[in-house]
Amino acid sequence: MKALKVLIAGGAGFIGSTIASACVDNGITPVILDNLATGRREFTEGRTFYEGDICDGALIDRIFAEHPDITTAVDCAALIVVPDSVANPLGYYRENVSKGIQFLEHLVRNDCRNLLFSSSASLYRADPEDFSVDENSPVDTLSPYARTKAVFETVLADVAAAGTLNVISLRYFNPIGADPQLRTGLQIRTPTHALGKMIDVHHAGEAFPLTGTDYPTRDGSGLRDYVHVWDLAAAHIKAVEHFATITREAPYRVINLGTGRGTTVRELVTAFETVTGTPLPTTETPHHRDPPPPGRLRRRLCPRRPRPGPPRLEGGTLPRGRHPRLPALVREARHRPWRRGLTGEARTAGPFPSECQGGRAGGVPDPAHRSFSHRLIETPEGRGLAGRPLLGRRT
Ligand SMILES: NC(=O)c1ccc[n+]([C@@H]2O[C@H](COP(=O)([O-])OP(=O)(O)OC[C@H]3O[C@@H](n4cnc5c(N)ncnc54)[C@H](O)[C@@H]3O)[C@@H](O)[C@H]2O)c1
């Protein structure tokens, strides 16, 4: 089989760099395009890297002139912090939609007709009965960030329908963890998701605040469908390898990437203790929240289990069953050698690179954002990626 070469826009970021590592491991050559707004230069070391913006047509023409054998573009370039998108919607629409459209034009001009788009599960409205979602669930966005993904997906669907591009949109759920070889990982100094918080309190010798123990989940604690970023990367590899098959019948395909089960905070604590070999003290506090607005349903974080109908990646790349790869996920997230370079270093402009997390760039925690995001973290199935009732309550 002919060796594949892919262009990864945003390949210096958390997910894009992990996909690039998976490409290398699978004999696919990654070519990285990144403006380093939130990505890290060291994540591109040893890889073909073009520093620049996805809207820079001259640069993209040069990339294709130098790599005419690129078959597929993977678009991971975006700004992804929900509170920042609320504060600066224009900036988010510019970066995630306007520049994305320019990127599409540059790809088409260079005859690159396959696009794998990093989309988000934050655009779904959950099933009122079991709070689950699948690819056919209605789109009901809760934040400007999610709307930028939904709007851009609409553009992609139209462009694909016109026969201009073939597109696979992969909608993610809560990626955490890292490349098992620890080449890259989450590049922020103070991750605010539950696992990041556990790592921080473990190192600080503090207790983990478990907020909310009476949610309607299997053990009362909040539940999310955390997905190992390495599994996400594996799914991208499958999608690249089987692109033509997946898009044969429809030029625009949407596929959820999740485990379909979810992990509760208590389960995450247990996995953490298994990996570290030491108990993780926790302080349990009731959750504080207003009742959902009338008619508004809580959002579940798990995709539905596969069922006939929606497309699935060939090869079944994602794990199934209870606690999929949880210990591995914790282990790989714990060791973050790439974060050494972050110590004491103020990052330049740009938001924290994880959707639904608060906080500011430069590793300077914004207390309002931390509080906002932490409450999201501890929320159960109902709160989803950007719980509507919490938006605007950043205190
Ligand atoms: N992290 C999550 O929780 C999550 C969940 C679902 C979907 N996603 C999607 O996955 C993709 C990657 O997210 P991530 O977590 O790796 O974020 P990230 O911030 O780590 O990576 C984004 C990368 O894109 C680059 N970039 C941004 N705008 C650019 C532009 N105009 N031109 C060139 N490069 C640009 C950044 O420098 C960064 O390296 C995004 O599209 C995001 O919406 C992320």
Short mmCIF file of C-alpha atoms in Angstrom, two decimals, residues 194 197-198 201-202 205-215 220-222 265-266 269 273 279-288 374 378:
data_model
loop_
_atom_site.label_atom_id
_atom_site.label_comp_id
_atom_site.label_asym_id
_atom_site.label_seq_id
_atom_site.Cartn_x
_atom_site.Cartn_y
_atom_site.Cartn_z
CA ALA A 194 -11.07 16.06 37.32
CA LYS A 197 -7.10 18.18 39.62
CA MET A 198 -6.37 14.74 41.12
CA VAL A 201 -3.72 17.55 44.76
CA HIS A 202 -1.78 14.27 44.84
CA GLY A 205 -0.52 16.35 49.42
CA GLU A 206 -4.00 17.80 49.53
CA ALA A 207 -7.45 16.25 49.44
CA PHE A 208 -9.44 15.95 46.26
CA PRO A 209 -12.70 17.89 46.46
CA LEU A 210 -15.44 15.59 45.27
CA THR A 211 -18.29 17.95 44.59
CA GLY A 212 -21.65 16.28 44.34
CA THR A 213 -22.46 12.82 45.63
CA ASP A 214 -26.19 12.59 45.08
CA TYR A 215 -26.46 12.73 41.34
CA GLY A 220 -23.91 9.33 43.03
CA SER A 221 -20.86 11.18 41.74
CA GLY A 222 -20.66 13.06 38.48
CA VAL A 265 -15.65 10.69 39.58
CA ARG A 266 -15.50 7.95 42.22
CA VAL A 269 -10.55 8.22 42.07
CA GLU A 273 -5.42 5.10 43.57
CA PRO A 279 -5.11 6.44 48.75
CA LEU A 280 -6.35 9.75 47.41
CA PRO A 281 -8.01 11.60 50.29
CA THR A 282 -11.24 13.19 49.20
CA THR A 283 -13.52 15.78 50.73
CA GLU A 284 -17.10 15.32 49.73
CA THR A 285 -19.33 18.32 49.36
CA PRO A 286 -22.84 18.60 48.03
CA HIS A 287 -23.17 20.14 44.66
CA HIS A 288 -24.46 23.66 44.46
CA HIS A 374 -14.52 22.85 38.24
CA GLU A 378 -17.98 17.54 38.96
#
